[in-house]
mmCIF file of C-alpha atoms in Angstrom:
data_model
loop_
_atom_site.group_PDB
_atom_site.id
_atom_site.type_symbol
_atom_site.label_atom_id
_atom_site.label_comp_id
_atom_site.label_asym_id
_atom_site.label_seq_id
_atom_site.Cartn_x
_atom_site.Cartn_y
_atom_site.Cartn_z
ATOM 1 C CA MET A 711 185.821 73.821 -20.932
ATOM 2 C CA ARG A 712 183.988 75.003 -17.735
ATOM 3 C CA HIS A 713 183.761 72.787 -14.525
ATOM 4 C CA ASP A 714 180.094 73.314 -14.598
ATOM 5 C CA HIS A 715 179.573 72.929 -18.247
ATOM 6 C CA ALA A 716 181.521 69.778 -17.897
ATOM 7 C CA ILE A 717 179.456 68.384 -15.069
ATOM 8 C CA ALA A 718 176.252 69.364 -17.034
ATOM 9 C CA ASN A 719 177.033 67.216 -19.817
ATOM 10 C CA GLY A 720 178.860 64.577 -18.530
ATOM 11 C CA PHE A 721 182.052 63.689 -16.829
ATOM 12 C CA VAL A 722 185.809 63.106 -17.634
ATOM 13 C CA ASN A 723 186.848 59.150 -16.331
ATOM 14 C CA GLY A 724 189.769 58.083 -14.633
ATOM 15 C CA ASN A 725 191.602 57.626 -18.182
ATOM 16 C CA GLY A 726 190.642 61.313 -19.430
ATOM 17 C CA GLN A 727 187.936 60.293 -21.382
ATOM 18 C CA HIS A 728 184.754 62.317 -21.351
ATOM 19 C CA THR A 729 181.691 60.726 -20.490
ATOM 20 C CA GLU A 730 178.156 61.078 -20.931
ATOM 21 C CA CYS A 731 176.445 60.947 -17.793
ATOM 22 C CA ARG A 732 173.428 62.828 -16.076
ATOM 23 C CA VAL A 733 174.411 64.321 -12.467
ATOM 24 C CA LYS A 734 172.463 62.822 -9.979
ATOM 25 C CA GLU A 735 170.833 63.759 -6.792
ATOM 26 C CA LEU A 736 173.287 63.351 -3.581
ATOM 27 C CA GLY A 737 172.689 60.258 -2.020
ATOM 28 C CA GLY A 738 172.774 59.016 1.880
ATOM 29 C CA GLY A 739 176.115 59.358 3.868
ATOM 30 C CA SER A 740 177.701 62.021 6.375
ATOM 31 C CA PRO A 741 177.961 65.674 5.323
ATOM 32 C CA LEU A 742 181.692 65.272 4.851
ATOM 33 C CA GLU A 743 181.167 62.038 2.305
ATOM 34 C CA LYS A 744 178.317 64.589 0.373
ATOM 35 C CA CYS A 745 180.988 67.276 0.705
ATOM 36 C CA CYS A 746 183.567 64.775 -1.449
ATOM 37 C CA GLN A 747 180.928 64.263 -3.511
ATOM 38 C CA THR A 748 180.192 67.638 -4.419
ATOM 39 C CA MET A 749 184.010 67.987 -5.173
ATOM 40 C CA LEU A 750 184.456 64.858 -7.134
ATOM 41 C CA GLN A 751 181.418 66.760 -9.539
ATOM 42 C CA GLU A 752 182.956 70.190 -9.804
ATOM 43 C CA ILE A 753 186.235 69.159 -10.723
ATOM 44 C CA GLY A 754 184.406 66.873 -13.827
ATOM 45 C CA GLU A 755 184.391 63.608 -12.232
ATOM 46 C CA ASP A 756 182.060 60.826 -12.184
ATOM 47 C CA PRO A 757 181.772 60.126 -8.402
ATOM 48 C CA GLU A 758 179.781 56.261 -9.313
ATOM 49 C CA ARG A 759 182.480 55.135 -11.448
ATOM 50 C CA GLU A 760 184.287 52.279 -9.785
ATOM 51 C CA GLY A 761 187.652 53.845 -8.575
ATOM 52 C CA LEU A 762 185.653 56.517 -6.534
ATOM 53 C CA VAL A 763 182.318 54.793 -5.410
ATOM 54 C CA GLN A 764 184.042 54.342 -1.872
ATOM 55 C CA THR A 765 185.962 57.657 -1.973
ATOM 56 C CA PRO A 766 183.514 59.890 -0.166
ATOM 57 C CA ARG A 767 183.552 57.340 2.913
ATOM 58 C CA ARG A 768 187.330 56.809 3.054
ATOM 59 C CA PHE A 769 187.250 60.769 2.780
ATOM 60 C CA ASP A 770 185.332 61.292 5.570
ATOM 61 C CA LYS A 771 186.996 58.890 7.612
ATOM 62 C CA ALA A 772 190.644 59.863 6.595
ATOM 63 C CA LEU A 773 189.657 63.787 7.719
ATOM 64 C CA ARG A 774 188.501 62.774 10.616
ATOM 65 C CA GLU A 775 191.574 60.507 11.546
ATOM 66 C CA LEU A 776 193.584 63.700 10.651
ATOM 67 C CA THR A 777 191.818 66.075 12.664
ATOM 68 C CA VAL A 778 191.140 64.046 15.837
ATOM 69 C CA GLY A 779 193.041 66.505 17.730
ATOM 70 C CA TYR A 780 190.125 68.554 18.090
ATOM 71 C CA HIS A 781 188.753 66.118 20.275
ATOM 72 C CA GLN A 782 191.582 65.558 22.761
ATOM 73 C CA SER A 783 192.778 67.735 25.245
ATOM 74 C CA VAL A 784 196.567 68.487 27.064
ATOM 75 C CA GLU A 785 194.529 67.245 30.243
ATOM 76 C CA GLN A 786 193.325 63.653 28.628
ATOM 77 C CA LEU A 787 196.739 62.896 27.087
ATOM 78 C CA VAL A 788 198.839 63.609 30.395
ATOM 79 C CA ARG A 789 196.547 62.225 33.419
ATOM 80 C CA GLU A 790 198.729 61.344 36.146
ATOM 81 C CA ALA A 791 202.092 61.469 34.293
ATOM 82 C CA ILE A 792 203.258 65.117 35.827
ATOM 83 C CA PHE A 793 205.868 64.119 38.862
ATOM 84 C CA GLU A 794 207.103 66.066 41.574
ATOM 85 C CA GLU A 795 211.564 65.834 41.085
ATOM 86 C CA ASP A 796 214.242 67.528 42.247
ATOM 87 C CA CYS A 797 215.650 68.100 38.634
ATOM 88 C CA SER A 798 217.449 71.276 37.556
ATOM 89 C CA GLU A 799 218.824 70.318 34.277
ATOM 90 C CA MET A 800 217.699 70.324 30.429
ATOM 91 C CA VAL A 801 215.302 68.030 29.284
ATOM 92 C CA VAL A 802 215.025 67.496 25.280
ATOM 93 C CA VAL A 803 212.763 65.619 23.193
ATOM 94 C CA ARG A 804 214.124 65.846 19.802
ATOM 95 C CA GLY A 805 213.212 64.405 16.367
ATOM 96 C CA ILE A 806 209.269 64.224 17.214
ATOM 97 C CA GLU A 807 207.918 63.373 13.926
ATOM 98 C CA PHE A 808 204.315 64.640 12.786
ATOM 99 C CA TYR A 809 201.600 65.011 10.469
ATOM 100 C CA SER A 810 199.625 68.219 10.001
ATOM 101 C CA MET A 811 196.827 70.150 7.186
ATOM 102 C CA CYS A 812 197.371 73.424 6.114
ATOM 103 C CA GLU A 813 194.350 75.876 7.240
ATOM 104 C CA HIS A 814 194.908 77.604 4.123
ATOM 105 C CA HIS A 815 194.421 74.808 1.275
ATOM 106 C CA LEU A 816 193.941 71.691 3.086
ATOM 107 C CA LEU A 817 196.941 70.206 1.764
ATOM 108 C CA PRO A 818 199.300 68.281 4.166
ATOM 109 C CA PHE A 819 202.435 69.228 6.070
ATOM 110 C CA PHE A 820 204.937 67.651 7.845
ATOM 111 C CA GLY A 821 208.039 67.545 9.848
ATOM 112 C CA ARG A 822 209.982 67.269 13.068
ATOM 113 C CA ALA A 823 209.584 68.972 16.396
ATOM 114 C CA HIS A 824 212.297 69.580 19.090
ATOM 115 C CA VAL A 825 211.081 70.487 22.509
ATOM 116 C CA ALA A 826 212.867 71.240 25.462
ATOM 117 C CA TYR A 827 212.240 72.274 29.324
ATOM 118 C CA VAL A 828 214.504 72.994 32.200
ATOM 119 C CA PRO A 829 212.554 71.582 35.348
ATOM 120 C CA ASN A 830 210.986 73.824 37.982
ATOM 121 C CA GLY A 831 210.673 70.806 40.491
ATOM 122 C CA LYS A 832 208.645 68.849 38.110
ATOM 123 C CA ILE A 833 208.982 66.574 35.293
ATOM 124 C CA ILE A 834 206.734 65.072 32.941
ATOM 125 C CA GLY A 835 206.122 61.294 31.374
ATOM 126 C CA LEU A 836 208.462 61.220 28.162
ATOM 127 C CA SER A 837 206.143 59.583 25.642
ATOM 128 C CA LYS A 838 203.931 62.823 26.744
ATOM 129 C CA ILE A 839 205.451 65.231 25.049
ATOM 130 C CA PRO A 840 205.402 63.448 21.739
ATOM 131 C CA ARG A 841 201.596 62.907 22.403
ATOM 132 C CA ILE A 842 201.299 66.546 23.064
ATOM 133 C CA VAL A 843 202.614 67.786 19.652
ATOM 134 C CA ASN A 844 200.193 65.110 17.715
ATOM 135 C CA MET A 845 197.588 65.992 19.393
ATOM 136 C CA TYR A 846 197.900 69.730 18.350
ATOM 137 C CA ALA A 847 199.388 68.805 14.655
ATOM 138 C CA ARG A 848 196.105 66.705 14.170
ATOM 139 C CA ARG A 849 194.303 69.879 13.507
ATOM 140 C CA LEU A 850 193.774 72.215 10.894
ATOM 141 C CA GLN A 851 197.255 74.591 11.517
ATOM 142 C CA VAL A 852 199.460 76.970 10.624
ATOM 143 C CA GLN A 853 203.042 75.865 11.738
ATOM 144 C CA GLU A 854 204.163 78.960 13.622
ATOM 145 C CA ARG A 855 200.751 78.490 15.843
ATOM 146 C CA LEU A 856 201.262 74.701 16.486
ATOM 147 C CA THR A 857 205.444 75.578 17.651
ATOM 148 C CA GLN A 858 203.567 78.244 20.387
ATOM 149 C CA GLN A 859 200.980 76.107 21.228
ATOM 150 C CA ILE A 860 203.026 73.397 22.184
ATOM 151 C CA THR A 861 205.398 75.692 24.419
ATOM 152 C CA ASN A 862 202.297 77.274 25.669
ATOM 153 C CA ALA A 863 201.244 73.809 26.902
ATOM 154 C CA LEU A 864 204.360 72.682 28.583
ATOM 155 C CA GLN A 865 204.473 76.084 30.330
ATOM 156 C CA GLU A 866 200.768 76.011 31.661
ATOM 157 C CA LEU A 867 201.260 71.986 32.758
ATOM 158 C CA LEU A 868 205.009 72.487 34.420
ATOM 159 C CA GLU A 869 205.708 75.932 35.403
ATOM 160 C CA PRO A 870 209.156 75.169 34.487
ATOM 161 C CA VAL A 871 211.890 77.468 34.265
ATOM 162 C CA GLY A 872 211.507 77.628 30.497
ATOM 163 C CA VAL A 873 211.067 76.217 27.366
ATOM 164 C CA ALA A 874 211.695 75.527 23.904
ATOM 165 C CA CYS A 875 210.352 74.090 20.787
ATOM 166 C CA MET A 876 211.594 74.499 17.100
ATOM 167 C CA VAL A 877 209.654 72.894 14.614
ATOM 168 C CA GLU A 878 210.989 72.149 11.043
ATOM 169 C CA GLY A 879 208.075 71.418 8.508
ATOM 170 C CA ASN A 880 207.543 70.536 4.719
ATOM 171 C CA HIS A 881 204.427 72.007 3.163
ATOM 172 C CA MET A 882 202.700 70.298 0.542
ATOM 173 C CA CYS A 883 200.635 73.603 -0.306
ATOM 174 C CA MET A 884 204.029 75.136 -1.229
ATOM 175 C CA MET A 885 206.054 71.751 -2.938
ATOM 176 C CA MET A 886 202.696 70.998 -5.083
ATOM 177 C CA ARG A 887 201.324 74.298 -6.290
ATOM 178 C CA GLY A 888 202.108 77.833 -6.695
ATOM 179 C CA VAL A 889 205.528 78.450 -5.907
ATOM 180 C CA GLN A 890 206.397 74.504 -6.679
ATOM 181 C CA SER A 891 209.287 74.859 -4.568
ATOM 182 C CA GLN A 892 210.485 71.117 -3.879
ATOM 183 C CA SER A 893 213.333 71.421 -1.204
ATOM 184 C CA SER A 894 212.320 74.683 0.602
ATOM 185 C CA SER A 895 211.562 73.904 4.502
ATOM 186 C CA MET A 896 209.872 76.254 7.009
ATOM 187 C CA VAL A 897 211.710 76.647 10.639
ATOM 188 C CA THR A 898 209.910 78.031 13.788
ATOM 189 C CA ASN A 899 210.743 78.349 17.212
ATOM 190 C CA ALA A 900 208.884 79.530 20.200
ATOM 191 C CA VAL A 901 210.898 79.890 23.988
ATOM 192 C CA THR A 902 209.712 80.777 27.224
ATOM 193 C CA GLY A 903 212.239 81.710 30.153
ATOM 194 C CA CYS A 904 215.464 81.140 30.469
ATOM 195 C CA PHE A 905 215.444 80.522 26.673
ATOM 196 C CA LEU A 906 214.184 83.799 25.870
ATOM 197 C CA HIS A 907 216.401 85.788 28.431
ATOM 198 C CA ASP A 908 219.575 83.633 28.577
ATOM 199 C CA ALA A 909 221.867 83.205 25.103
ATOM 200 C CA LYS A 910 223.706 80.064 27.104
ATOM 201 C CA SER A 911 220.533 78.400 27.485
ATOM 202 C CA ARG A 912 219.658 78.795 24.014
ATOM 203 C CA ASP A 913 222.936 77.812 22.940
ATOM 204 C CA GLU A 914 223.105 74.336 24.734
ATOM 205 C CA PHE A 915 219.437 73.626 23.249
ATOM 206 C CA MET A 916 220.632 74.384 19.740
ATOM 207 C CA ARG A 917 223.497 71.790 20.564
ATOM 208 C CA MET A 918 221.704 69.205 21.725
ATOM 209 C CA ILE A 919 219.464 69.032 19.311
ATOM 210 C CA ARG A 920 222.213 69.236 16.380
ATOM 211 C CA SER A 921 224.403 66.888 18.055
#
């Protein structure tokens, strides 16, 4: 049965049973809540049944939380957490957990980011690197762009000798739909400066994140 026909003549409830119910005009609420109500109707559900009555409100709140990165900036996150320091050894923060949303299907992808930089007279507060990762992750993303944005942000902030970022991600759009590959993961990397031109720096980065 076509969804529009199902909607015109009733809904399929949570138990898979077809129930007669006329489609009502969308009520109040935010544009995101109304959008959610429409989606529920389009798949053949009844937005007014008990288990779904509050779903549009929850959807609105969840989506805004998952995309809060649009309302943040690197400058806000870092503030005064950049310090002058005579340090030239590689700094690595590994295993930064992140959750993001694939912009193609609006399904989650998640994983870990490993970030390194070689200082050039400036260092950044340790907690700021995970905050930068999560700021960019909390937007509609593709993993390739996420990796590059993290790298670019640190390069611009610190002007270091080099920056390296590796992101390992599991994508629900590939695990739940389409090819349905449950065990596949995606690895992306972006590098600047010494990591781009010096194999020893790249090798040291890989050893440090794998040790």
